[in-house]
Structures are given as structure tokens and as C-alpha cells.
JSON list of C-alpha atoms and ligand atoms in Angstrom, two decimals:
[
{"chain": "A", "resi": 1, "resn": "UNK", "atom": "CA", "xyz": [-2.42, -21.19, -26.00]},
{"chain": "A", "resi": 2, "resn": "UNK", "atom": "CA", "xyz": [-2.86, -19.91, -22.35]},
{"chain": "A", "resi": 3, "resn": "UNK", "atom": "CA", "xyz": [-6.30, -19.92, -21.11]},
{"chain": "A", "resi": 4, "resn": "UNK", "atom": "CA", "xyz": [-6.85, -16.61, -19.51]},
{"chain": "A", "resi": 5, "resn": "UNK", "atom": "CA", "xyz": [-10.00, -15.29, -17.57]},
{"chain": "A", "resi": 6, "resn": "UNK", "atom": "CA", "xyz": [-10.51, -11.72, -16.61]},
{"chain": "A", "resi": 7, "resn": "UNK", "atom": "CA", "xyz": [-12.65, -11.33, -13.38]},
{"chain": "A", "resi": 8, "resn": "UNK", "atom": "CA", "xyz": [-13.78, -7.71, -13.61]},
{"chain": "A", "resi": 9, "resn": "UNK", "atom": "CA", "xyz": [-15.44, -5.77, -10.83]},
{"chain": "A", "resi": 10, "resn": "UNK", "atom": "CA", "xyz": [-15.16, -2.67, -8.60]},
{"chain": "A", "resi": 11, "resn": "UNK", "atom": "CA", "xyz": [-13.80, -4.79, -5.51]},
{"chain": "A", "resi": 12, "resn": "UNK", "atom": "CA", "xyz": [-14.70, -1.81, -3.34]},
{"chain": "A", "resi": 13, "resn": "UNK", "atom": "CA", "xyz": [-13.53, -3.83, -1.30]},
{"chain": "A", "resi": 14, "resn": "UNK", "atom": "CA", "xyz": [-12.88, -7.46, -2.23]},
{"chain": "A", "resi": 15, "resn": "UNK", "atom": "CA", "xyz": [-15.10, -9.82, -0.11]},
{"chain": "A", "resi": 16, "resn": "UNK", "atom": "CA", "xyz": [-14.77, -13.36, 0.72]},
{"chain": "A", "resi": 17, "resn": "UNK", "atom": "CA", "xyz": [-17.41, -14.18, -1.93]},
{"chain": "A", "resi": 18, "resn": "UNK", "atom": "CA", "xyz": [-15.02, -12.86, -4.52]},
{"chain": "A", "resi": 19, "resn": "UNK", "atom": "CA", "xyz": [-12.10, -14.86, -3.19]},
{"chain": "A", "resi": 20, "resn": "UNK", "atom": "CA", "xyz": [-14.14, -18.08, -2.97]},
{"chain": "A", "resi": 21, "resn": "UNK", "atom": "CA", "xyz": [-15.05, -17.59, -6.76]},
{"chain": "A", "resi": 22, "resn": "UNK", "atom": "CA", "xyz": [-11.58, -16.98, -7.94]},
{"chain": "A", "resi": 23, "resn": "UNK", "atom": "CA", "xyz": [-10.43, -20.04, -6.00]},
{"chain": "A", "resi": 24, "resn": "UNK", "atom": "CA", "xyz": [-13.07, -22.13, -7.65]},
{"chain": "A", "resi": 25, "resn": "UNK", "atom": "CA", "xyz": [-12.10, -20.67, -11.11]},
{"chain": "A", "resi": 26, "resn": "UNK", "atom": "CA", "xyz": [-8.32, -21.65, -10.77]},
{"chain": "A", "resi": 27, "resn": "UNK", "atom": "CA", "xyz": [-8.56, -25.04, -11.85]},
{"chain": "A", "resi": 28, "resn": "UNK", "atom": "CA", "xyz": [-10.34, -24.11, -15.12]},
{"chain": "A", "resi": 29, "resn": "UNK", "atom": "CA", "xyz": [-7.95, -21.55, -16.27]},
{"chain": "A", "resi": 30, "resn": "UNK", "atom": "CA", "xyz": [-4.07, -21.10, -16.57]},
{"chain": "A", "resi": 31, "resn": "UNK", "atom": "CA", "xyz": [-4.42, -17.33, -15.27]},
{"chain": "A", "resi": 32, "resn": "UNK", "atom": "CA", "xyz": [-7.19, -15.47, -13.47]},
{"chain": "A", "resi": 33, "resn": "UNK", "atom": "CA", "xyz": [-6.76, -11.54, -13.76]},
{"chain": "A", "resi": 34, "resn": "UNK", "atom": "CA", "xyz": [-8.64, -9.85, -11.16]},
{"chain": "A", "resi": 35, "resn": "UNK", "atom": "CA", "xyz": [-9.30, -6.55, -12.93]},
{"chain": "A", "resi": 36, "resn": "UNK", "atom": "CA", "xyz": [-10.62, -3.37, -11.29]},
{"chain": "A", "resi": 37, "resn": "UNK", "atom": "CA", "xyz": [-12.90, -1.43, -13.68]},
{"chain": "A", "resi": 38, "resn": "UNK", "atom": "CA", "xyz": [-12.53, 2.30, -13.34]},
{"chain": "A", "resi": 39, "resn": "UNK", "atom": "CA", "xyz": [-15.56, 4.40, -14.05]},
{"chain": "A", "resi": 40, "resn": "UNK", "atom": "CA", "xyz": [-14.97, 8.07, -13.74]},
{"chain": "A", "resi": 41, "resn": "UNK", "atom": "CA", "xyz": [-18.61, 8.74, -13.00]},
{"chain": "A", "resi": 42, "resn": "UNK", "atom": "CA", "xyz": [-18.59, 6.30, -10.19]},
{"chain": "A", "resi": 43, "resn": "UNK", "atom": "CA", "xyz": [-17.57, 7.21, -6.47]},
{"chain": "A", "resi": 44, "resn": "UNK", "atom": "CA", "xyz": [-15.69, 4.56, -4.57]},
{"chain": "A", "resi": 45, "resn": "UNK", "atom": "CA", "xyz": [-15.33, 4.14, -0.93]},
{"chain": "A", "resi": 46, "resn": "UNK", "atom": "CA", "xyz": [-11.75, 3.11, -1.11]},
{"chain": "A", "resi": 47, "resn": "UNK", "atom": "CA", "xyz": [-9.07, 4.32, -3.29]},
{"chain": "A", "resi": 48, "resn": "UNK", "atom": "CA", "xyz": [-7.83, 2.36, -6.25]},
{"chain": "A", "resi": 49, "resn": "UNK", "atom": "CA", "xyz": [-4.39, 1.68, -4.83]},
{"chain": "A", "resi": 50, "resn": "UNK", "atom": "CA", "xyz": [-5.85, 0.23, -1.49]},
{"chain": "A", "resi": 51, "resn": "UNK", "atom": "CA", "xyz": [-8.18, -1.96, -3.52]},
{"chain": "A", "resi": 52, "resn": "UNK", "atom": "CA", "xyz": [-5.22, -3.18, -5.56]},
{"chain": "A", "resi": 53, "resn": "UNK", "atom": "CA", "xyz": [-3.03, -3.70, -2.59]},
{"chain": "A", "resi": 54, "resn": "UNK", "atom": "CA", "xyz": [-5.70, -5.76, -0.64]},
{"chain": "A", "resi": 55, "resn": "UNK", "atom": "CA", "xyz": [-6.30, -8.10, -3.76]},
{"chain": "A", "resi": 56, "resn": "UNK", "atom": "CA", "xyz": [-2.52, -8.49, -4.26]},
{"chain": "A", "resi": 57, "resn": "UNK", "atom": "CA", "xyz": [-2.15, -9.34, -0.58]},
{"chain": "A", "resi": 58, "resn": "UNK", "atom": "CA", "xyz": [-5.08, -11.73, -0.57]},
{"chain": "A", "resi": 59, "resn": "UNK", "atom": "CA", "xyz": [-3.81, -13.79, -3.35]},
{"chain": "A", "resi": 60, "resn": "UNK", "atom": "CA", "xyz": [-0.07, -13.49, -2.50]},
{"chain": "A", "resi": 61, "resn": "UNK", "atom": "CA", "xyz": [0.23, -17.22, -2.47]},
{"chain": "A", "resi": 62, "resn": "UNK", "atom": "CA", "xyz": [-1.71, -17.92, -5.73]},
{"chain": "A", "resi": 63, "resn": "UNK", "atom": "CA", "xyz": [0.82, -17.55, -8.53]},
{"chain": "A", "resi": 64, "resn": "UNK", "atom": "CA", "xyz": [-1.93, -18.06, -11.17]},
{"chain": "A", "resi": 65, "resn": "UNK", "atom": "CA", "xyz": [-3.81, -14.86, -10.04]},
{"chain": "A", "resi": 66, "resn": "UNK", "atom": "CA", "xyz": [-2.76, -11.39, -11.33]},
{"chain": "A", "resi": 67, "resn": "UNK", "atom": "CA", "xyz": [-4.27, -8.03, -10.34]},
{"chain": "A", "resi": 68, "resn": "UNK", "atom": "CA", "xyz": [-4.98, -5.21, -12.83]},
{"chain": "A", "resi": 69, "resn": "UNK", "atom": "CA", "xyz": [-7.10, -2.23, -13.52]},
{"chain": "A", "resi": 70, "resn": "UNK", "atom": "CA", "xyz": [-8.59, -0.72, -16.76]},
{"chain": "A", "resi": 71, "resn": "UNK", "atom": "CA", "xyz": [-10.77, 2.13, -18.04]},
{"chain": "A", "resi": 72, "resn": "UNK", "atom": "CA", "xyz": [-13.33, 1.98, -20.53]},
{"chain": "A", "resi": 73, "resn": "UNK", "atom": "CA", "xyz": [-14.57, -1.54, -21.94]},
{"chain": "A", "resi": 74, "resn": "UNK", "atom": "CA", "xyz": [-14.13, -4.63, -20.29]},
{"chain": "A", "resi": 75, "resn": "UNK", "atom": "CA", "xyz": [-14.13, -6.55, -23.72]},
{"chain": "A", "resi": 76, "resn": "UNK", "atom": "CA", "xyz": [-11.35, -4.38, -25.04]},
{"chain": "A", "resi": 77, "resn": "UNK", "atom": "CA", "xyz": [-9.29, -4.92, -21.72]},
{"chain": "A", "resi": 78, "resn": "UNK", "atom": "CA", "xyz": [-9.80, -8.58, -22.42]},
{"chain": "A", "resi": 79, "resn": "UNK", "atom": "CA", "xyz": [-8.40, -8.33, -25.96]},
{"chain": "A", "resi": 80, "resn": "UNK", "atom": "CA", "xyz": [-5.45, -6.50, -24.88]},
{"chain": "A", "resi": 81, "resn": "UNK", "atom": "CA", "xyz": [-4.41, -9.06, -22.28]},
{"chain": "A", "resi": 82, "resn": "UNK", "atom": "CA", "xyz": [-5.27, -11.92, -24.72]},
{"chain": "A", "resi": 83, "resn": "UNK", "atom": "CA", "xyz": [-8.16, -13.15, -22.21]},
{"chain": "A", "resi": 84, "resn": "UNK", "atom": "CA", "xyz": [-10.86, -15.27, -24.12]},
{"chain": "A", "resi": 85, "resn": "UNK", "atom": "CA", "xyz": [-12.92, -15.64, -21.00]},
{"chain": "A", "resi": 86, "resn": "UNK", "atom": "CA", "xyz": [-14.81, -13.47, -18.40]},
{"chain": "A", "resi": 87, "resn": "UNK", "atom": "CA", "xyz": [-15.51, -14.82, -15.06]},
{"chain": "A", "resi": 88, "resn": "UNK", "atom": "CA", "xyz": [-18.63, -13.59, -13.19]},
{"chain": "A", "resi": 89, "resn": "UNK", "atom": "CA", "xyz": [-20.53, -14.88, -10.13]},
{"chain": "A", "resi": 90, "resn": "UNK", "atom": "CA", "xyz": [-24.23, -15.40, -9.82]},
{"chain": "A", "resi": 91, "resn": "UNK", "atom": "CA", "xyz": [-25.75, -14.95, -6.27]},
{"chain": "A", "resi": 92, "resn": "UNK", "atom": "CA", "xyz": [-29.46, -14.56, -7.37]},
{"chain": "A", "resi": 93, "resn": "UNK", "atom": "CA", "xyz": [-31.99, -13.96, -10.02]},
{"chain": "A", "resi": 94, "resn": "UNK", "atom": "CA", "xyz": [-31.39, -10.30, -10.10]},
{"chain": "A", "resi": 95, "resn": "UNK", "atom": "CA", "xyz": [-27.57, -11.07, -10.76]},
{"chain": "A", "resi": 96, "resn": "UNK", "atom": "CA", "xyz": [-28.59, -13.35, -13.59]},
{"chain": "A", "resi": 97, "resn": "UNK", "atom": "CA", "xyz": [-30.81, -10.70, -15.26]},
{"chain": "A", "resi": 98, "resn": "UNK", "atom": "CA", "xyz": [-28.05, -8.14, -15.11]},
{"chain": "A", "resi": 99, "resn": "UNK", "atom": "CA", "xyz": [-25.22, -10.46, -16.18]},
{"chain": "A", "resi": 100, "resn": "UNK", "atom": "CA", "xyz": [-27.10, -11.88, -19.03]},
{"chain": "A", "resi": 101, "resn": "UNK", "atom": "CA", "xyz": [-27.50, -8.54, -20.70]},
{"chain": "A", "resi": 102, "resn": "UNK", "atom": "CA", "xyz": [-23.67, -7.67, -19.91]},
{"chain": "A", "resi": 103, "resn": "UNK", "atom": "CA", "xyz": [-22.41, -10.99, -21.20]},
{"chain": "A", "resi": 104, "resn": "UNK", "atom": "CA", "xyz": [-24.35, -10.74, -24.40]},
{"chain": "A", "resi": 105, "resn": "UNK", "atom": "CA", "xyz": [-22.98, -7.16, -24.99]},
{"chain": "A", "resi": 106, "resn": "UNK", "atom": "CA", "xyz": [-19.48, -8.25, -24.14]},
{"chain": "A", "resi": 107, "resn": "UNK", "atom": "CA", "xyz": [-19.74, -10.97, -26.83]},
{"chain": "A", "resi": 108, "resn": "UNK", "atom": "CA", "xyz": [-21.02, -8.57, -29.47]},
{"chain": "A", "resi": 109, "resn": "UNK", "atom": "CA", "xyz": [-18.09, -6.09, -28.75]},
{"chain": "A", "resi": 110, "resn": "UNK", "atom": "CA", "xyz": [-15.53, -8.69, -28.82]},
{"chain": "A", "resi": 111, "resn": "UNK", "atom": "CA", "xyz": [-16.31, -11.70, -30.91]},
{"chain": "A", "resi": 112, "resn": "UNK", "atom": "CA", "xyz": [-15.78, -14.95, -29.27]},
{"chain": "A", "resi": 113, "resn": "UNK", "atom": "CA", "xyz": [-15.39, -13.57, -25.61]},
{"chain": "A", "resi": 114, "resn": "UNK", "atom": "CA", "xyz": [-17.17, -16.19, -23.25]},
{"chain": "A", "resi": 115, "resn": "UNK", "atom": "CA", "xyz": [-18.51, -15.36, -20.02]},
{"chain": "A", "resi": 116, "resn": "UNK", "atom": "CA", "xyz": [-18.22, -18.27, -17.45]},
{"chain": "A", "resi": 117, "resn": "UNK", "atom": "CA", "xyz": [-20.61, -18.09, -14.56]},
{"chain": "A", "resi": 118, "resn": "UNK", "atom": "CA", "xyz": [-20.12, -19.73, -11.28]},
{"chain": "A", "resi": 119, "resn": "UNK", "atom": "CA", "xyz": [-23.07, -19.96, -9.01]},
{"chain": "A", "resi": 120, "resn": "UNK", "atom": "CA", "xyz": [-22.24, -18.68, -5.57]},
{"chain": "A", "resi": 121, "resn": "UNK", "atom": "CA", "xyz": [-21.94, -21.07, -2.76]},
{"chain": "A", "resi": 122, "resn": "UNK", "atom": "CA", "xyz": [-24.71, -20.67, -0.31]},
{"chain": "A", "resi": 123, "resn": "UNK", "atom": "CA", "xyz": [-22.49, -19.47, 2.61]},
{"chain": "A", "resi": 124, "resn": "UNK", "atom": "CA", "xyz": [-21.37, -16.47, 0.42]},
{"chain": "A", "resi": 125, "resn": "UNK", "atom": "CA", "xyz": [-24.60, -15.67, -1.59]},
{"chain": "A", "resi": 126, "resn": "UNK", "atom": "CA", "xyz": [-25.64, -12.83, 1.03]},
{"chain": "A", "resi": 127, "resn": "UNK", "atom": "CA", "xyz": [-22.16, -11.15, 0.76]},
{"chain": "A", "resi": 128, "resn": "UNK", "atom": "CA", "xyz": [-21.74, -8.10, -1.54]},
{"chain": "A", "resi": 129, "resn": "UNK", "atom": "CA", "xyz": [-19.33, -5.20, -1.47]},
{"chain": "A", "resi": 130, "resn": "UNK", "atom": "CA", "xyz": [-22.40, -2.91, -1.16]},
{"chain": "A", "resi": 131, "resn": "UNK", "atom": "CA", "xyz": [-23.43, -4.56, 2.12]},
{"chain": "A", "resi": 132, "resn": "UNK", "atom": "CA", "xyz": [-19.90, -4.34, 3.34]},
{"chain": "A", "resi": 133, "resn": "UNK", "atom": "CA", "xyz": [-19.72, -0.63, 2.53]},
{"chain": "A", "resi": 134, "resn": "UNK", "atom": "CA", "xyz": [-23.26, 0.07, 4.04]},
{"chain": "A", "resi": 135, "resn": "UNK", "atom": "CA", "xyz": [-21.93, -1.52, 7.34]},
{"chain": "A", "resi": 136, "resn": "UNK", "atom": "CA", "xyz": [-18.72, 0.34, 7.42]},
{"chain": "A", "resi": 137, "resn": "UNK", "atom": "CA", "xyz": [-20.47, 3.49, 6.87]},
{"chain": "A", "resi": 138, "resn": "UNK", "atom": "CA", "xyz": [-22.89, 2.63, 9.72]},
{"chain": "A", "resi": 139, "resn": "UNK", "atom": "CA", "xyz": [-19.98, 2.13, 12.04]},
{"chain": "A", "resi": 140, "resn": "UNK", "atom": "CA", "xyz": [-20.20, -1.55, 12.00]},
{"chain": "A", "resi": 141, "resn": "UNK", "atom": "CA", "xyz": [-17.67, -4.48, 11.84]},
{"chain": "A", "resi": 142, "resn": "UNK", "atom": "CA", "xyz": [-17.71, -6.10, 8.38]},
{"chain": "A", "resi": 143, "resn": "UNK", "atom": "CA", "xyz": [-14.52, -7.97, 8.86]},
{"chain": "A", "resi": 144, "resn": "UNK", "atom": "CA", "xyz": [-16.25, -11.41, 8.84]},
{"chain": "A", "resi": 145, "resn": "UNK", "atom": "CA", "xyz": [-17.28, -10.58, 5.04]},
{"chain": "A", "resi": 146, "resn": "UNK", "atom": "CA", "xyz": [-13.69, -9.70, 3.77]},
{"chain": "A", "resi": 147, "resn": "UNK", "atom": "CA", "xyz": [-10.38, -11.59, 3.63]},
{"chain": "A", "resi": 148, "resn": "UNK", "atom": "CA", "xyz": [-8.04, -11.29, 6.52]},
{"chain": "A", "resi": 149, "resn": "UNK", "atom": "CA", "xyz": [-5.90, -9.25, 4.37]},
{"chain": "A", "resi": 150, "resn": "UNK", "atom": "CA", "xyz": [-8.41, -6.41, 4.24]},
{"chain": "A", "resi": 151, "resn": "UNK", "atom": "CA", "xyz": [-7.66, -4.16, 7.24]},
{"chain": "A", "resi": 152, "resn": "UNK", "atom": "CA", "xyz": [-10.89, -2.58, 8.10]},
{"chain": "B", "resi": 201, "resn": "ADP", "atom": "P1", "xyz": [-19.59, -4.90, -9.91]},
{"chain": "B", "resi": 201, "resn": "ADP", "atom": "O1", "xyz": [-19.09, -3.40, -9.48]},
{"chain": "B", "resi": 201, "resn": "ADP", "atom": "O2", "xyz": [-19.30, -5.14, -11.40]},
{"chain": "B", "resi": 201, "resn": "ADP", "atom": "O3", "xyz": [-20.97, -5.16, -9.39]},
{"chain": "B", "resi": 201, "resn": "ADP", "atom": "P2", "xyz": [-18.33, -6.55, -7.90]},
{"chain": "B", "resi": 201, "resn": "ADP", "atom": "O4", "xyz": [-17.04, -5.98, -7.39]},
{"chain": "B", "resi": 201, "resn": "ADP", "atom": "O5", "xyz": [-19.47, -6.11, -6.92]},
{"chain": "B", "resi": 201, "resn": "ADP", "atom": "O6", "xyz": [-18.43, -5.66, -9.23]},
{"chain": "B", "resi": 201, "resn": "ADP", "atom": "O7", "xyz": [-18.52, -7.92, -8.18]},
{"chain": "B", "resi": 201, "resn": "ADP", "atom": "C1", "xyz": [-17.76, -8.39, -9.28]},
{"chain": "B", "resi": 201, "resn": "ADP", "atom": "C2", "xyz": [-18.35, -10.00, -9.70]},
{"chain": "B", "resi": 201, "resn": "ADP", "atom": "O8", "xyz": [-18.36, -10.77, -8.35]},
{"chain": "B", "resi": 201, "resn": "ADP", "atom": "C3", "xyz": [-19.81, -10.03, -9.99]},
{"chain": "B", "resi": 201, "resn": "ADP", "atom": "O9", "xyz": [-19.91, -10.96, -11.15]},
{"chain": "B", "resi": 201, "resn": "ADP", "atom": "C4", "xyz": [-20.47, -10.48, -8.75]},
{"chain": "B", "resi": 201, "resn": "ADP", "atom": "O10", "xyz": [-21.64, -11.20, -9.18]},
{"chain": "B", "resi": 201, "resn": "ADP", "atom": "C5", "xyz": [-19.51, -11.41, -8.14]},
{"chain": "B", "resi": 201, "resn": "ADP", "atom": "N1", "xyz": [-19.68, -11.56, -6.92]},
{"chain": "B", "resi": 201, "resn": "ADP", "atom": "C6", "xyz": [-19.67, -10.57, -5.89]},
{"chain": "B", "resi": 201, "resn": "ADP", "atom": "N2", "xyz": [-19.84, -11.15, -4.59]},
{"chain": "B", "resi": 201, "resn": "ADP", "atom": "C7", "xyz": [-20.15, -12.43, -4.82]},
{"chain": "B", "resi": 201, "resn": "ADP", "atom": "C8", "xyz": [-20.39, -13.37, -3.84]},
{"chain": "B", "resi": 201, "resn": "ADP", "atom": "N3", "xyz": [-20.70, -13.14, -2.62]},
{"chain": "B", "resi": 201, "resn": "ADP", "atom": "N4", "xyz": [-20.52, -14.69, -4.45]},
{"chain": "B", "resi": 201, "resn": "ADP", "atom": "C9", "xyz": [-20.34, -15.12, -5.80]},
{"chain": "B", "resi": 201, "resn": "ADP", "atom": "N5", "xyz": [-19.96, -13.99, -6.64]},
{"chain": "B", "resi": 201, "resn": "ADP", "atom": "C10", "xyz": [-19.97, -12.70, -6.05]}
]
């Protein structure tokens, strides 16, 4: 059976940290679905279509990477696409605290759903979409933090 991992997030926008994580996960899985979760309560800086287009362009040469979007529960999306694994990155202790709870919740909602955590490489552990958005809002140049395909 195909080993499918879902990498869920907002990707507002995708960063070099996300890209490095997906590339490291590729040897572990047959397919990695980068899945944009849509929360109607949340305000995003970039429209969904733009975020999808950037992720598609970034992984254009990676046949094992797919891009998708979903509403509501991540665990249910995983069931729909036949994914038994969630992929998440850990940058620091606060990521760990948050991710631990979410991972246990997801396993409770969908039995057997395993979250695979990859510890961020040091050169990426300071990068977050939040920081990128703050730099953009402040009129700065955030291009060093995002893949070349993201045109800021
Ligand atoms: P969310 O809105 O769920 O926080 P993000 O798009 O910010 O989604 O991040 C999705 C996932 O990518 C999370 O697991 C996060 O820990 C991971 N991630 C984000 N930035 C990095 C990075 N620089 N290095 C490793 N993992 C990262």
C-alpha cells in the first residue's frame, strides 16, 4: 500500500523551512500532500489560489509532492486521501508543546493516524510564515526566507 503523508499548514506563504522539511520527508514516503487548511475564522495575507500556485511552482520538479486544500478536520482529510501519516516540523520547545497536543488529538479522532516530526535544521529554525508576513507588512525584503518561486 502507498505510504502517504499529509503536511498540513497555512503556508501563508510557504517558506524555505517548509521546503527543506518536505525534501527531507520525501525518502520516507511514496507521496507527500502539502495541504492548506482553510479556517474561515482566520485572516490570511495571501489568497488561497496564490498560496497553492506558489507551492505548485516550488515542487514542480518533485513528482511525489501534491498540493491540496481542505476545510474542517485535518484527520478527516487524511482519511479521505488515504494518508496514515501527518508530517510536522519542530523548531523549538513551544512548537513541541503545541504539536504534542494536536498530534494526540488527531490520533484520537482518526485511529492509527501517526504524526511524524522532523526537527528543523538549525539554518531554518528561525524561519516562520509569521516572521515573513511581519517583514512584508513592515515594508522589508523577505525573499531570503521563501523559495525563489514565491514572488514577493
Ligand atoms: P500552521 O498555520 O499550522 O502553524 P504553518 O504553515 O506555519 O502552519 O506550518 C506548518 C508546519 O510547518 C508546522 O508543523 C511547522 O512546525 C512547520 N514549519 C514551519 N516553519 C518551519 C521551519 N522553518 N522549519 C521546520 N518546520 C517548519
